[in-house]
JSON list of C-alpha atoms in Angstrom, two decimals:
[
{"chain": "I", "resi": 34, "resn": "UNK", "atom": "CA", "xyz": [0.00, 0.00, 0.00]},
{"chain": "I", "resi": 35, "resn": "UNK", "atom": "CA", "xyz": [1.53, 3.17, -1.07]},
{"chain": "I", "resi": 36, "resn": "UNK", "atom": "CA", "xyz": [0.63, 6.28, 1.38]},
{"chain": "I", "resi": 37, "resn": "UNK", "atom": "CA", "xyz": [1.56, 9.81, 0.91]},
{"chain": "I", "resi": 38, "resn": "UNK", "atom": "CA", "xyz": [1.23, 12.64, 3.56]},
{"chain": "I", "resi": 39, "resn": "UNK", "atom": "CA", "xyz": [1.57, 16.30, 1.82]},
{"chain": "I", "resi": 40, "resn": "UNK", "atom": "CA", "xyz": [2.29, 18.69, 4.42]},
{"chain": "I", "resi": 41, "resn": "UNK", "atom": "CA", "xyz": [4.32, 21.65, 4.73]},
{"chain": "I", "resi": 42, "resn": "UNK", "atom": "CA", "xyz": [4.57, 21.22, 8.68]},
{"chain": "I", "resi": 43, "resn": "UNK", "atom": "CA", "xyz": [7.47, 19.03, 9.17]},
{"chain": "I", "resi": 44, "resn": "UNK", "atom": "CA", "xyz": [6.34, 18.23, 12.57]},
{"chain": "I", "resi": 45, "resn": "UNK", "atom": "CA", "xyz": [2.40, 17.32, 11.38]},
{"chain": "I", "resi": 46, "resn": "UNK", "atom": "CA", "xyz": [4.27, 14.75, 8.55]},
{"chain": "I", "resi": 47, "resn": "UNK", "atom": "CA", "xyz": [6.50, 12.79, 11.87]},
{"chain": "I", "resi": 48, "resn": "UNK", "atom": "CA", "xyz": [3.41, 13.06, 13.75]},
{"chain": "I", "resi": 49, "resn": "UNK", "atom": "CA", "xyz": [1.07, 11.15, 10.91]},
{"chain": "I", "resi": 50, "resn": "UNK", "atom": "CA", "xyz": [4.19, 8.77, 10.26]},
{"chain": "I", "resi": 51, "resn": "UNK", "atom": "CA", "xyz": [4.18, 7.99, 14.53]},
{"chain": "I", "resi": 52, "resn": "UNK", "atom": "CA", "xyz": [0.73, 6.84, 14.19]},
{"chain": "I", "resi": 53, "resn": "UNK", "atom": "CA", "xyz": [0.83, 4.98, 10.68]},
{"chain": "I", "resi": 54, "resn": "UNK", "atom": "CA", "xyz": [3.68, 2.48, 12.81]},
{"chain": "I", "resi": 55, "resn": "UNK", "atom": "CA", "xyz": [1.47, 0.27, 14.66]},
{"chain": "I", "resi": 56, "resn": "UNK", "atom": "CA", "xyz": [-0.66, -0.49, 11.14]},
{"chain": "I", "resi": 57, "resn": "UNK", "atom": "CA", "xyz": [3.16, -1.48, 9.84]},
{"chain": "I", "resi": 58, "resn": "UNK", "atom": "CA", "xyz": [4.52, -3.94, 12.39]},
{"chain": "I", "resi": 59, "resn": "UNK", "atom": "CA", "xyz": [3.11, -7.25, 10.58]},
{"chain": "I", "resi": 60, "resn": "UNK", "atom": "CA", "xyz": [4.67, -7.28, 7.02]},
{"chain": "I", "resi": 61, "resn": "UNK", "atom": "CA", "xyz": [6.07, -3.65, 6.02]},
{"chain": "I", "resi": 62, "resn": "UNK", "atom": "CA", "xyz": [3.95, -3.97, 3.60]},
{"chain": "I", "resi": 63, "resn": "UNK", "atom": "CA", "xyz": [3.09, 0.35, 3.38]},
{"chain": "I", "resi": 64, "resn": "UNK", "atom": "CA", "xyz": [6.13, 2.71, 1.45]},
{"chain": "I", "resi": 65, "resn": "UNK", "atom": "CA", "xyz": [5.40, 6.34, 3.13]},
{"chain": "I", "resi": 66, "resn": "UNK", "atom": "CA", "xyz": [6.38, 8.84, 0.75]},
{"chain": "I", "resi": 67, "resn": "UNK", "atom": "CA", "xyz": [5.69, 12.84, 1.91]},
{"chain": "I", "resi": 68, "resn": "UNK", "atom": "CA", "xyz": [5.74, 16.21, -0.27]},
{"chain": "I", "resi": 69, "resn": "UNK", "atom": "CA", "xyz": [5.58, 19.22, 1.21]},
{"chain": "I", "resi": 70, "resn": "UNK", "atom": "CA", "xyz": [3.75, 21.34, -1.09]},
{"chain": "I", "resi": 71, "resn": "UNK", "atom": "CA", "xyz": [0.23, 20.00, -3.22]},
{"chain": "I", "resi": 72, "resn": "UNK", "atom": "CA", "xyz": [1.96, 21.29, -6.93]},
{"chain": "I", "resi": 73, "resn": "UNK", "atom": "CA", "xyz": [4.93, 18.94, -6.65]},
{"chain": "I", "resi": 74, "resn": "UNK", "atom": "CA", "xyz": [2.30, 15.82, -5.73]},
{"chain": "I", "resi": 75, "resn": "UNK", "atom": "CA", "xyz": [0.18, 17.02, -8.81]},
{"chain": "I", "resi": 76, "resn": "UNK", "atom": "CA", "xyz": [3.68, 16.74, -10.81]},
{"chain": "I", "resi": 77, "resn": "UNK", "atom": "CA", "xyz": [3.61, 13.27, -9.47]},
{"chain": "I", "resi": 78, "resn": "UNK", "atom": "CA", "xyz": [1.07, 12.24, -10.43]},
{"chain": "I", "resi": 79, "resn": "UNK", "atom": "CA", "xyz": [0.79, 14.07, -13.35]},
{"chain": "I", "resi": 80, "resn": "UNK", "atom": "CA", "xyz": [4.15, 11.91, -14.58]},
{"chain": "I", "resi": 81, "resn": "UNK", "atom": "CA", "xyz": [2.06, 8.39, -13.71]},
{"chain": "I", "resi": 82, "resn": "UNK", "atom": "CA", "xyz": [2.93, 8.20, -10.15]},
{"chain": "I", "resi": 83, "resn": "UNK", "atom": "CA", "xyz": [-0.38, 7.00, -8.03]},
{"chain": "I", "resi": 84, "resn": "UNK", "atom": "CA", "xyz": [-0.84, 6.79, -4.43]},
{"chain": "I", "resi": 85, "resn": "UNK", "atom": "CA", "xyz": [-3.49, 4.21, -2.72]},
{"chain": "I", "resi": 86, "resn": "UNK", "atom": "CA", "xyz": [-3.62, 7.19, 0.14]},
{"chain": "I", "resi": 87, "resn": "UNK", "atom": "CA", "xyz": [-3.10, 10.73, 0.75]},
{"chain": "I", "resi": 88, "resn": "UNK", "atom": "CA", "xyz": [-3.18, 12.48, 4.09]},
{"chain": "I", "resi": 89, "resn": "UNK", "atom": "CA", "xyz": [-3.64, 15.76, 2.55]},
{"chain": "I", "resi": 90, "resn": "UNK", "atom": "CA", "xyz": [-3.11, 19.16, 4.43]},
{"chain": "I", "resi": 91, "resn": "UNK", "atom": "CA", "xyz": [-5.32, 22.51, 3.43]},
{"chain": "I", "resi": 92, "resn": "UNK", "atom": "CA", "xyz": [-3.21, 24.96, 3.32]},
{"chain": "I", "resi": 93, "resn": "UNK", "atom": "CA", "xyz": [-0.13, 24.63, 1.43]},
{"chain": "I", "resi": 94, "resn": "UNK", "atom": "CA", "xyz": [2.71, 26.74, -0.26]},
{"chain": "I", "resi": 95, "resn": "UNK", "atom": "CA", "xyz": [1.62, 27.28, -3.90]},
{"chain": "I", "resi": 96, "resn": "UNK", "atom": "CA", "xyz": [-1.48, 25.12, -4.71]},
{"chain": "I", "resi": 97, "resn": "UNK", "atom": "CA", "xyz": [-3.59, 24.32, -1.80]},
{"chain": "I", "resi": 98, "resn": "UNK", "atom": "CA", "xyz": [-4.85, 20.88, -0.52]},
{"chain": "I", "resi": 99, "resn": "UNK", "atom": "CA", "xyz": [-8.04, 21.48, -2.12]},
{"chain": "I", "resi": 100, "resn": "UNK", "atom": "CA", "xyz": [-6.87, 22.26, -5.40]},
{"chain": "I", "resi": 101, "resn": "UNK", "atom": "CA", "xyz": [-4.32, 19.17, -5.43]},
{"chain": "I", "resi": 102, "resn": "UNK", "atom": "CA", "xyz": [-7.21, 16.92, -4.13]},
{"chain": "I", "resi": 103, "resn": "UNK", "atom": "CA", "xyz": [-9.26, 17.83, -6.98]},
{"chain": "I", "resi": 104, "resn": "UNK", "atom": "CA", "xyz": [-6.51, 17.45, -9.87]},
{"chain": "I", "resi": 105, "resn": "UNK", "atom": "CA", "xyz": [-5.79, 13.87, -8.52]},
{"chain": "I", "resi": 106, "resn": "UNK", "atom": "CA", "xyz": [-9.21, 12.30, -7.97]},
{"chain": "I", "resi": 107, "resn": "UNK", "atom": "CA", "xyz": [-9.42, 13.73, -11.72]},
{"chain": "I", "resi": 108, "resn": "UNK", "atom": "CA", "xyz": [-6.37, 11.56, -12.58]},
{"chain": "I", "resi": 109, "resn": "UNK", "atom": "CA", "xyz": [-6.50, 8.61, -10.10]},
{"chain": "I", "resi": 110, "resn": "UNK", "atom": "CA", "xyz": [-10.50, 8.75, -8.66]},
{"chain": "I", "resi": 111, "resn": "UNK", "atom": "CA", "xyz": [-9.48, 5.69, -6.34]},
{"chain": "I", "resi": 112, "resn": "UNK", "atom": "CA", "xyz": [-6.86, 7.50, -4.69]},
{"chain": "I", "resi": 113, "resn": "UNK", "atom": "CA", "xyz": [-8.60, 7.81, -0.48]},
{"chain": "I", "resi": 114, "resn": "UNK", "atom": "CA", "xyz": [-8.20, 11.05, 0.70]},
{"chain": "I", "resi": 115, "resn": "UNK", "atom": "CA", "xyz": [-7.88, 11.65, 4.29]},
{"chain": "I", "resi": 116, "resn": "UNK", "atom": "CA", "xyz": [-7.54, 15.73, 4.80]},
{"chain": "I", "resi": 117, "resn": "UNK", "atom": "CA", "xyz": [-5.60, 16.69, 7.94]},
{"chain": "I", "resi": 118, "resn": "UNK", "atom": "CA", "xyz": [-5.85, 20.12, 8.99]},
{"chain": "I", "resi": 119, "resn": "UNK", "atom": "CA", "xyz": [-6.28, 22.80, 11.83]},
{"chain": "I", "resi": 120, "resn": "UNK", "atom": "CA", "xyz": [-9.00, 24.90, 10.28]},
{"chain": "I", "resi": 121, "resn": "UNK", "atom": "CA", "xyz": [-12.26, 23.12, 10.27]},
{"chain": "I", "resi": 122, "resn": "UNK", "atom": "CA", "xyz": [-13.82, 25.83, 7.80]},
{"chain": "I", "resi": 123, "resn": "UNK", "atom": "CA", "xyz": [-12.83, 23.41, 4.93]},
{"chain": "I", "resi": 124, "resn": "UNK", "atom": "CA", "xyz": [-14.66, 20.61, 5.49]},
{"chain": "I", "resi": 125, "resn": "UNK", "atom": "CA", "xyz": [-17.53, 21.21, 3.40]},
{"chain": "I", "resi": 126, "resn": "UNK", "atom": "CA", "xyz": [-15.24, 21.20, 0.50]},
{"chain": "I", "resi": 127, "resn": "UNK", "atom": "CA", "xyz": [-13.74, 17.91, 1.60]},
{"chain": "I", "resi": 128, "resn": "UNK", "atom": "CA", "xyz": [-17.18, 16.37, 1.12]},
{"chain": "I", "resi": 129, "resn": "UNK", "atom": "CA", "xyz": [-17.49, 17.83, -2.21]},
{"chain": "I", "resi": 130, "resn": "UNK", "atom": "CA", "xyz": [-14.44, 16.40, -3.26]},
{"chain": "I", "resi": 131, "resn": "UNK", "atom": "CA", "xyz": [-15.67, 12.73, -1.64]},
{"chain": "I", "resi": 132, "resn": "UNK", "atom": "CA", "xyz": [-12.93, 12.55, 0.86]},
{"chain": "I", "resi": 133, "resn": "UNK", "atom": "CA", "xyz": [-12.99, 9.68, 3.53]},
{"chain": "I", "resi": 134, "resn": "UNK", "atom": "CA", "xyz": [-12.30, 11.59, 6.51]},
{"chain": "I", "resi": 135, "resn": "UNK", "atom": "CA", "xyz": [-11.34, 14.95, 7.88]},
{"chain": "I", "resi": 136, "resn": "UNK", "atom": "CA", "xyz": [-8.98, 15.15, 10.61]},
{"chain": "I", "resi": 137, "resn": "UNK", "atom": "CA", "xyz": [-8.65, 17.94, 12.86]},
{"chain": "I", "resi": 138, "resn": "UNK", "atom": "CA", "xyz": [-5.04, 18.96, 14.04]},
{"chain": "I", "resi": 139, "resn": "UNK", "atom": "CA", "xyz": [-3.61, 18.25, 16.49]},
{"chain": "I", "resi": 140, "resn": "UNK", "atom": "CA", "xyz": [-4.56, 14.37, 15.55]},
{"chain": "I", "resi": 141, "resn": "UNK", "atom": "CA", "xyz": [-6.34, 12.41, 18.33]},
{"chain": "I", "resi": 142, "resn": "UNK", "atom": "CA", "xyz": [-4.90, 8.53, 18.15]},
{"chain": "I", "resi": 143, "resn": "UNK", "atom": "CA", "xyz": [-8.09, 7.14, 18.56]},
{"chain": "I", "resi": 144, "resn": "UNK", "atom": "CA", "xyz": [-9.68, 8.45, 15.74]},
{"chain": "I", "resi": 145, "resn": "UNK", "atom": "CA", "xyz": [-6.51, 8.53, 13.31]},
{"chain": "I", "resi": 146, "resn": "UNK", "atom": "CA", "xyz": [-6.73, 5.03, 14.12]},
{"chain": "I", "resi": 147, "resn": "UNK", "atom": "CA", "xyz": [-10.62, 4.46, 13.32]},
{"chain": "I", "resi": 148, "resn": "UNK", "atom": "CA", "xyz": [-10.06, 6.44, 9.95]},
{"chain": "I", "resi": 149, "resn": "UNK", "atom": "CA", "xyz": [-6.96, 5.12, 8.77]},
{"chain": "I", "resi": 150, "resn": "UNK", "atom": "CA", "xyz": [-8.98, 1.24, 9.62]},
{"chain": "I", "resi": 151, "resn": "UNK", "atom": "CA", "xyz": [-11.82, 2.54, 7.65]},
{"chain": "I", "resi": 152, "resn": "UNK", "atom": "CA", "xyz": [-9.11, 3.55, 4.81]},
{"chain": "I", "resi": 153, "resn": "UNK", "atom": "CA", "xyz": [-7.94, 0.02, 4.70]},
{"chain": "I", "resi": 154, "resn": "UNK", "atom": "CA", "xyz": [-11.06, -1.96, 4.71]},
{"chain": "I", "resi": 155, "resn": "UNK", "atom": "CA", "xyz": [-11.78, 0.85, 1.53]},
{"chain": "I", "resi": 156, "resn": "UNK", "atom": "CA", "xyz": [-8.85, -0.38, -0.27]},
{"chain": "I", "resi": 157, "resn": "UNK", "atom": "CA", "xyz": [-9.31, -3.27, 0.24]},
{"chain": "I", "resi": 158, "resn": "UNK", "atom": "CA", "xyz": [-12.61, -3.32, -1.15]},
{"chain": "I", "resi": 159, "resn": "UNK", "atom": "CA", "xyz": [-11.13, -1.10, -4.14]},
{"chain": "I", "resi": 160, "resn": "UNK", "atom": "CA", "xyz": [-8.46, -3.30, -4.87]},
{"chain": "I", "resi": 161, "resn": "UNK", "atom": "CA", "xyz": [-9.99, -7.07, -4.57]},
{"chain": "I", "resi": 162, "resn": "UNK", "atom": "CA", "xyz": [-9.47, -9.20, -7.22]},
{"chain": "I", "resi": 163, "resn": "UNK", "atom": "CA", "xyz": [-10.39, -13.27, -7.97]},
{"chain": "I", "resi": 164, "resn": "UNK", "atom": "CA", "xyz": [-8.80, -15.95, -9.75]},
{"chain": "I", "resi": 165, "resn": "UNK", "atom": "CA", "xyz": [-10.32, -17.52, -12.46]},
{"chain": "I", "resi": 166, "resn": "UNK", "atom": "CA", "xyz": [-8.61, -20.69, -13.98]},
{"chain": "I", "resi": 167, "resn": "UNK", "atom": "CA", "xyz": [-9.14, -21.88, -17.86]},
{"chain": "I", "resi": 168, "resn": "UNK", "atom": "CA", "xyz": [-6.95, -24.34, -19.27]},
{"chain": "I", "resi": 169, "resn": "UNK", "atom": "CA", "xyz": [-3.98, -24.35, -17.37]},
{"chain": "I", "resi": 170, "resn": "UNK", "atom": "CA", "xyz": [-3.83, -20.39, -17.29]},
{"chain": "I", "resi": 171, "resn": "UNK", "atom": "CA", "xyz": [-4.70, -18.17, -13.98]},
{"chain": "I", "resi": 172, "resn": "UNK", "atom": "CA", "xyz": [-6.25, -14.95, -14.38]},
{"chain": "I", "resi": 173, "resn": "UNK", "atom": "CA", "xyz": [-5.93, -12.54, -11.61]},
{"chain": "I", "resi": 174, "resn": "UNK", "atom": "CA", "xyz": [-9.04, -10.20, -12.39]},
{"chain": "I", "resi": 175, "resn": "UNK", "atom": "CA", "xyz": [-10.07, -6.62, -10.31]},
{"chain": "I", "resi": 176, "resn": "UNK", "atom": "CA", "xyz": [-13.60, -6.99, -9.48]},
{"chain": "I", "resi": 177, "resn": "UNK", "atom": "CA", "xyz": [-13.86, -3.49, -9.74]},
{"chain": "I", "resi": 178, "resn": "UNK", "atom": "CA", "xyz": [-13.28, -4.26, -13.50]},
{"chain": "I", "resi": 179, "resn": "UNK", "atom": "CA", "xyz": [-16.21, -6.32, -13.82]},
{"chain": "I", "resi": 180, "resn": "UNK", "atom": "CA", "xyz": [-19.16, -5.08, -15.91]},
{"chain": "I", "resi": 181, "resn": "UNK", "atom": "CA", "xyz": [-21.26, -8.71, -15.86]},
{"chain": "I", "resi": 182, "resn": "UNK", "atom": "CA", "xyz": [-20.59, -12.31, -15.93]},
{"chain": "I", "resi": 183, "resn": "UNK", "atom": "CA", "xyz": [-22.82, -15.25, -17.90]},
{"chain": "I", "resi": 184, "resn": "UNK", "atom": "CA", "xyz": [-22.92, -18.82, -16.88]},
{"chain": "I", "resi": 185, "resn": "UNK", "atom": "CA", "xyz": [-24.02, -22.27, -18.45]},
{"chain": "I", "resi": 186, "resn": "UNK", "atom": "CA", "xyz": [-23.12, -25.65, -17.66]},
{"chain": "I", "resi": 187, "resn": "UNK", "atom": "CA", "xyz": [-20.43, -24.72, -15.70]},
{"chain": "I", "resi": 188, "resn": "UNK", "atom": "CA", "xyz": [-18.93, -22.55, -17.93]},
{"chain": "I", "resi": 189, "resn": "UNK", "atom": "CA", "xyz": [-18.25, -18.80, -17.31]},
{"chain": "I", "resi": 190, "resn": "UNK", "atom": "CA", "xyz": [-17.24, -16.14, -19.01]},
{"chain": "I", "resi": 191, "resn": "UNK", "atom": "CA", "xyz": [-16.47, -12.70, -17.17]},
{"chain": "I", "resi": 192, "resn": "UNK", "atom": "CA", "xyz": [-16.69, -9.75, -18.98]},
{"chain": "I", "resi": 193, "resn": "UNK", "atom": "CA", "xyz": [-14.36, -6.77, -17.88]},
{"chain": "I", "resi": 194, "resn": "UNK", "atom": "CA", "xyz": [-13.09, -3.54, -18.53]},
{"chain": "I", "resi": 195, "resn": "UNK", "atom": "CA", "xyz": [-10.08, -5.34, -20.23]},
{"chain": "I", "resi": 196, "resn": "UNK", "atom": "CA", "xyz": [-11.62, -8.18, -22.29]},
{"chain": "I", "resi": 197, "resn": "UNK", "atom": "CA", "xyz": [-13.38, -11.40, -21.57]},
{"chain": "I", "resi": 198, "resn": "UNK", "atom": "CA", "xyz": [-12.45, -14.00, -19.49]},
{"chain": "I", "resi": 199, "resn": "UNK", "atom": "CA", "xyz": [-13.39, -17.94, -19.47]},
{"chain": "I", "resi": 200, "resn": "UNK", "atom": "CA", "xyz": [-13.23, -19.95, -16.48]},
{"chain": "I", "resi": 201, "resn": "UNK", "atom": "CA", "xyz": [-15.10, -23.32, -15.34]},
{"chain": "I", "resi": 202, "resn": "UNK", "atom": "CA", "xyz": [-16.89, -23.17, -12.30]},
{"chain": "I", "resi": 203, "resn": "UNK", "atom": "CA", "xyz": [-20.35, -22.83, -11.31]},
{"chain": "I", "resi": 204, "resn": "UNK", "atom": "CA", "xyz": [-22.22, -19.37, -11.59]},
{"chain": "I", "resi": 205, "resn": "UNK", "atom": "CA", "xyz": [-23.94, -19.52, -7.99]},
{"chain": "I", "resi": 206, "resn": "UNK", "atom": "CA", "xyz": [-20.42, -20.19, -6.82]},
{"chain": "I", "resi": 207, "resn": "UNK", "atom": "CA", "xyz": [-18.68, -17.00, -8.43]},
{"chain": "I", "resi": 208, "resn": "UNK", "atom": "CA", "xyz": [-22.30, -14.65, -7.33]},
{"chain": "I", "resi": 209, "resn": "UNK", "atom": "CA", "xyz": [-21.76, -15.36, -3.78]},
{"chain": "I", "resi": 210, "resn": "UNK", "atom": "CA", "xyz": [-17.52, -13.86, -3.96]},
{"chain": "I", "resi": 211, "resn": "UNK", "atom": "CA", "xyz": [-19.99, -11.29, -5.74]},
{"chain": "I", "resi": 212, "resn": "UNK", "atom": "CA", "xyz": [-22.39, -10.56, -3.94]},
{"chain": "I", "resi": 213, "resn": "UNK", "atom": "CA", "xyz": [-20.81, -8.19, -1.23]},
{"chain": "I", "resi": 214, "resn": "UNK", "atom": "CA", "xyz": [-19.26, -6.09, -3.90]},
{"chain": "I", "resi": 215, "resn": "UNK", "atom": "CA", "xyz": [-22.58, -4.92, -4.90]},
{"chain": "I", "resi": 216, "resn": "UNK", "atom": "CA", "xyz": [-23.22, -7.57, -8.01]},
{"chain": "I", "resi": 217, "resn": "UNK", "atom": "CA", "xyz": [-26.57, -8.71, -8.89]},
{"chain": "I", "resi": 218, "resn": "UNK", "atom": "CA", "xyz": [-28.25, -12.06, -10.09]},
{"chain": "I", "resi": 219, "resn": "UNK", "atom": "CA", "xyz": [-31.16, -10.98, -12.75]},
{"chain": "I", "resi": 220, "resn": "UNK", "atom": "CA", "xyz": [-32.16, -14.33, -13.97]},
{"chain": "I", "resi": 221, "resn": "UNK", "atom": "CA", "xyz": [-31.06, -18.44, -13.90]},
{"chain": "I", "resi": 222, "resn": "UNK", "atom": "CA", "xyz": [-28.14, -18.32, -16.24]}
]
């Protein structure tokens, strides 16, 4: 999981890294990157970098937190954004822009730690993927790239945002891994 914290405060960017250590202890499995102003994480991402989530401070040098939020979820609309800041007059503009959560400096643990769980059972969700096997080959498809799937006798074929995939396997069997990502059964087949 790739997390970015863009803050010009270099205390605020130690503090958010202090808490994100207990989530890290099993597998390292986050890279913490931080910027310090919202035009150079624009340049970022404008050059194909991506971040699963951004703890995003308001105001910035140059282009505010606001303004940088905006550009990426135009680029990257998965990205979670988590704003972090002292003035709580923004937060009506962190709805507009979708954001998960906005935090209210100084950071209280117990709710960093609430919102950053929330954050990963989100990209989790985002990112989930299944496995379909077809003669001898694995597919590894994003469910989040799945427009619909048809079945018959045994035989599937799962149609996504990147082609069609066959698989064998029964259709009842594939709705219920389905299911809680918001698919639904119309008919038999």
């Amino acid at each position: 999981m790739k997390i970015c914290i863009c803050d010009d405060d270099r205390f605020a960017v130690r503090e958010i890294r202090g808490l994100l250590e207990p989530f890290n202890l099993e597998d390292d499995s986050f890279s913490i990157s931080d910027f310090s102003d919202g035009e150079a994480l624009i340049d970022y991402y404008r050059n194909g970098g991506k971040f699963d989530i951004v703890f995003m401070d308001i105001e910035l040098r140059g282009t505010n937190g606001i303004e940088a939020a905006e550009l990426i979820k135009s680029i990257a609309p998965e990205t979670i954004i988590i704003f972090v800041s002292s003035h709580s007059g923004y937060i009506f503009d962190a709805f507009r822009l979708e954001a998960l959560h906005f935090l209210v400096k100084p950071i209280k643990s117990e709710e960093f730690s609430e919102v950053f769980n929330r954050a990963m059972k989100k990209y989790t969700t985002i990112n989930a993927s299944i496995i379909l096997k077809w003669e001898s080959v694995r597919n590894k498809i994003a469910i989040n790239t799945i427009s619909y799937v048809e079945g018959y006798r045994r035989h599937l074929c799962v149609h996504t945002a990147n082609g069609t995939f066959e698989a064998v396997g029964k259709i009842s069997e594939l709705y219920e891994i389905l299911k809680p990502h918001g698919f639904v059964r119309v008919h038999q087949g």
